[in-house]
Short mmCIF file of C-alpha atoms in Angstrom, two decimals:
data_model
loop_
_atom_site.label_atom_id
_atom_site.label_comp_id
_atom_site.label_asym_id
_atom_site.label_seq_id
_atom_site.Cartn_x
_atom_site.Cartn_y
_atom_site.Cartn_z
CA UNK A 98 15.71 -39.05 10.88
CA UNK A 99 16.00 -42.56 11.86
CA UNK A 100 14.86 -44.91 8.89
CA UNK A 101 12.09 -48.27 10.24
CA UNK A 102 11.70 -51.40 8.09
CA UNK A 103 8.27 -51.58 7.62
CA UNK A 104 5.77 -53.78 5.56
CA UNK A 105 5.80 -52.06 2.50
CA UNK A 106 9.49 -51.47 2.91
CA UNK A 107 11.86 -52.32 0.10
CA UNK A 108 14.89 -52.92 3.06
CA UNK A 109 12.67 -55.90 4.66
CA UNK A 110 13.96 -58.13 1.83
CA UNK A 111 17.55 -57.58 2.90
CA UNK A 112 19.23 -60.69 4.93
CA UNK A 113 22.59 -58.73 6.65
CA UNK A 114 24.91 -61.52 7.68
CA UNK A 115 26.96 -62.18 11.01
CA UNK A 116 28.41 -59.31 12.93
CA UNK A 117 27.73 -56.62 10.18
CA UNK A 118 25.24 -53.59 10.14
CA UNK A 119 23.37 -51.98 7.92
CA UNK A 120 24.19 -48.19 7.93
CA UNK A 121 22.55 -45.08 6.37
CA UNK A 122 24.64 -42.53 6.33
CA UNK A 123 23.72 -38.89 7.31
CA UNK A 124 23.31 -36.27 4.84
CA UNK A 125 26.76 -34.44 4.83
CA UNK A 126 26.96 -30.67 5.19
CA UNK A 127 28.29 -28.87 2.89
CA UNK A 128 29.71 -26.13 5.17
CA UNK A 129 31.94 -25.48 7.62
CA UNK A 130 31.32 -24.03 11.24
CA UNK A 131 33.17 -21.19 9.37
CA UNK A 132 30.50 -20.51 6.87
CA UNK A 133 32.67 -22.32 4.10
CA UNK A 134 31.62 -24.23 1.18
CA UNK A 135 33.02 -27.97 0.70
CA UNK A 136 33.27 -29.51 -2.45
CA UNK A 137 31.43 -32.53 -3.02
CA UNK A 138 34.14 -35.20 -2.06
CA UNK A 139 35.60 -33.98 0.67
CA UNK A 140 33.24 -35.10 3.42
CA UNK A 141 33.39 -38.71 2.06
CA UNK A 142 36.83 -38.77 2.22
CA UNK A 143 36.94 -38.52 6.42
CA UNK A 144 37.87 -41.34 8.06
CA UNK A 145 34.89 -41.63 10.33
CA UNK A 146 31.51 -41.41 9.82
CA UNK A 147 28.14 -41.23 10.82
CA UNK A 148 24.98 -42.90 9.84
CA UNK A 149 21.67 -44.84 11.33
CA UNK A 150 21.26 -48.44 11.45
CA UNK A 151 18.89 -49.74 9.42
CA UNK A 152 19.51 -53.38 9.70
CA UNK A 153 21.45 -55.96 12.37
CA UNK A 154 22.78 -59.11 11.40
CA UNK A 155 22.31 -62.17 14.19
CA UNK A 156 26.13 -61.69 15.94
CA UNK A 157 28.51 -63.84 16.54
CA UNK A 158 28.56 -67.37 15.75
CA UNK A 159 29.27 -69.58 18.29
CA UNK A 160 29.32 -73.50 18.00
CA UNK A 161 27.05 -75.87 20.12
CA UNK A 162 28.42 -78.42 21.36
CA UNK A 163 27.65 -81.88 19.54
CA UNK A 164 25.89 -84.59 21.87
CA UNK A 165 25.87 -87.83 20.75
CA UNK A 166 23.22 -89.23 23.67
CA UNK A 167 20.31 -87.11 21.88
CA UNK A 168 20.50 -88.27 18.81
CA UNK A 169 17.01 -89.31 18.65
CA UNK A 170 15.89 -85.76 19.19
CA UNK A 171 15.39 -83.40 16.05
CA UNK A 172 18.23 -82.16 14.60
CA UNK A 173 17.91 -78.52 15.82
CA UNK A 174 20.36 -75.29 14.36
CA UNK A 175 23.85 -76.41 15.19
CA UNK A 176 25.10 -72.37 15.75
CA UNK A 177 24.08 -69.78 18.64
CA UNK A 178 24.46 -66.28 18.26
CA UNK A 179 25.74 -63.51 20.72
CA UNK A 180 23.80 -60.85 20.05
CA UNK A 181 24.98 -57.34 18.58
CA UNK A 182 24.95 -54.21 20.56
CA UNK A 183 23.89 -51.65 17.74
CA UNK A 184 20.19 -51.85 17.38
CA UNK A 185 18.05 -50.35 14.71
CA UNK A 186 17.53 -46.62 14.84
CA UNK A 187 20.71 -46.17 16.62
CA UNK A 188 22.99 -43.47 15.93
CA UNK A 189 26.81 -45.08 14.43
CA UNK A 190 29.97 -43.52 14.12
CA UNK A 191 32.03 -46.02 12.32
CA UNK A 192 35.39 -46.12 10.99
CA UNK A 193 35.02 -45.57 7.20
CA UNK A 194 38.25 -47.72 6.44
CA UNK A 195 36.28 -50.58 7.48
CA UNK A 196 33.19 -50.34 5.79
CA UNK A 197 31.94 -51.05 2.42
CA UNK A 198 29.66 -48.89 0.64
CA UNK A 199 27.04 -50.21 -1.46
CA UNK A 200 23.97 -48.67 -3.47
CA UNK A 201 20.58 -50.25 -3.25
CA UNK A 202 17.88 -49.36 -5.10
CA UNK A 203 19.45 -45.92 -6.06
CA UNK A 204 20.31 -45.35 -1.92
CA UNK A 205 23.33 -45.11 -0.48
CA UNK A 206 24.43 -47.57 2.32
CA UNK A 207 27.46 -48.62 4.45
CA UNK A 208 27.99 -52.30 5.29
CA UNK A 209 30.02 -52.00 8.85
CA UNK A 210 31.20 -54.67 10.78
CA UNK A 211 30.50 -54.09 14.31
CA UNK A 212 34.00 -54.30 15.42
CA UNK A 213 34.21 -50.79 13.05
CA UNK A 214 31.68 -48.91 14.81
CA UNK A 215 33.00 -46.88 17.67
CA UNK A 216 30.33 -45.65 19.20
CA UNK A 217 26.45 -45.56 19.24
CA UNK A 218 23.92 -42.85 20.25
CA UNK A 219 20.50 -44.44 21.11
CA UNK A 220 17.34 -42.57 22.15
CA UNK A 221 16.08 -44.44 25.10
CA UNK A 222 17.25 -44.34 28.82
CA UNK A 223 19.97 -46.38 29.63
#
């Protein structure tokens, strides 16, 4: 189920910023264990939720230090990153309160910040 950005992929123009992530969410069942039909708005309305990540942003920014000895070098990016831990094709289960849902090209799509994501489910061994 897990979505790849490939060439001819319409996601490969998006830039995601920072800490956030770019979640698809899973298709939402319409029954319960029970054999009970939802209506449509009820599963939206949880408070956590599930998706794969599509897309990463670069982390968190962290200043570099300014030195004033190498200023004849070139002038090089002035912020670091520490990476993210959710990678794409994980499995997220994010706090919905934290999100913000967006449509893109007729697709749903949750943008989470990572400090909303409370766990993640990835494929290979650890």
């Amino acid at each position: 189920m897990a979505i790849h950005i490939t060439p001819d992929n319409k996601l490969k123009k998006l830039i995601v910023v920072g800490d956030r992530v770019l979640i698809k969410p899973t298709t939402p069942h319409d029954r319960t264990k029970s054999g009970l039909y939802l209506p449509p708005g009820v599963q939206s309305k949880e408070k956590v939720q599930k998706g794969y990540v599509i897309k990463t942003g670069p982390g968190y920014a962290i200043p570099v230090p300014v030195e004033d000895e190498d200023s004849w070098k070139p002038e090089e990016d002035k912020v670091k990153y520490i990476p993210l831990q959710a990678k794409e094709g994980d499995l997220a289960i994010f706090l919905l309160s934290g999100s913000t849902e967006i449509v893109y090209e007729d697709e749903s799509y949750f943008i989470v910040p990572q400090g909303a994501i409370l766990m993640l489910e990835r494929e290979e061994d650890l």
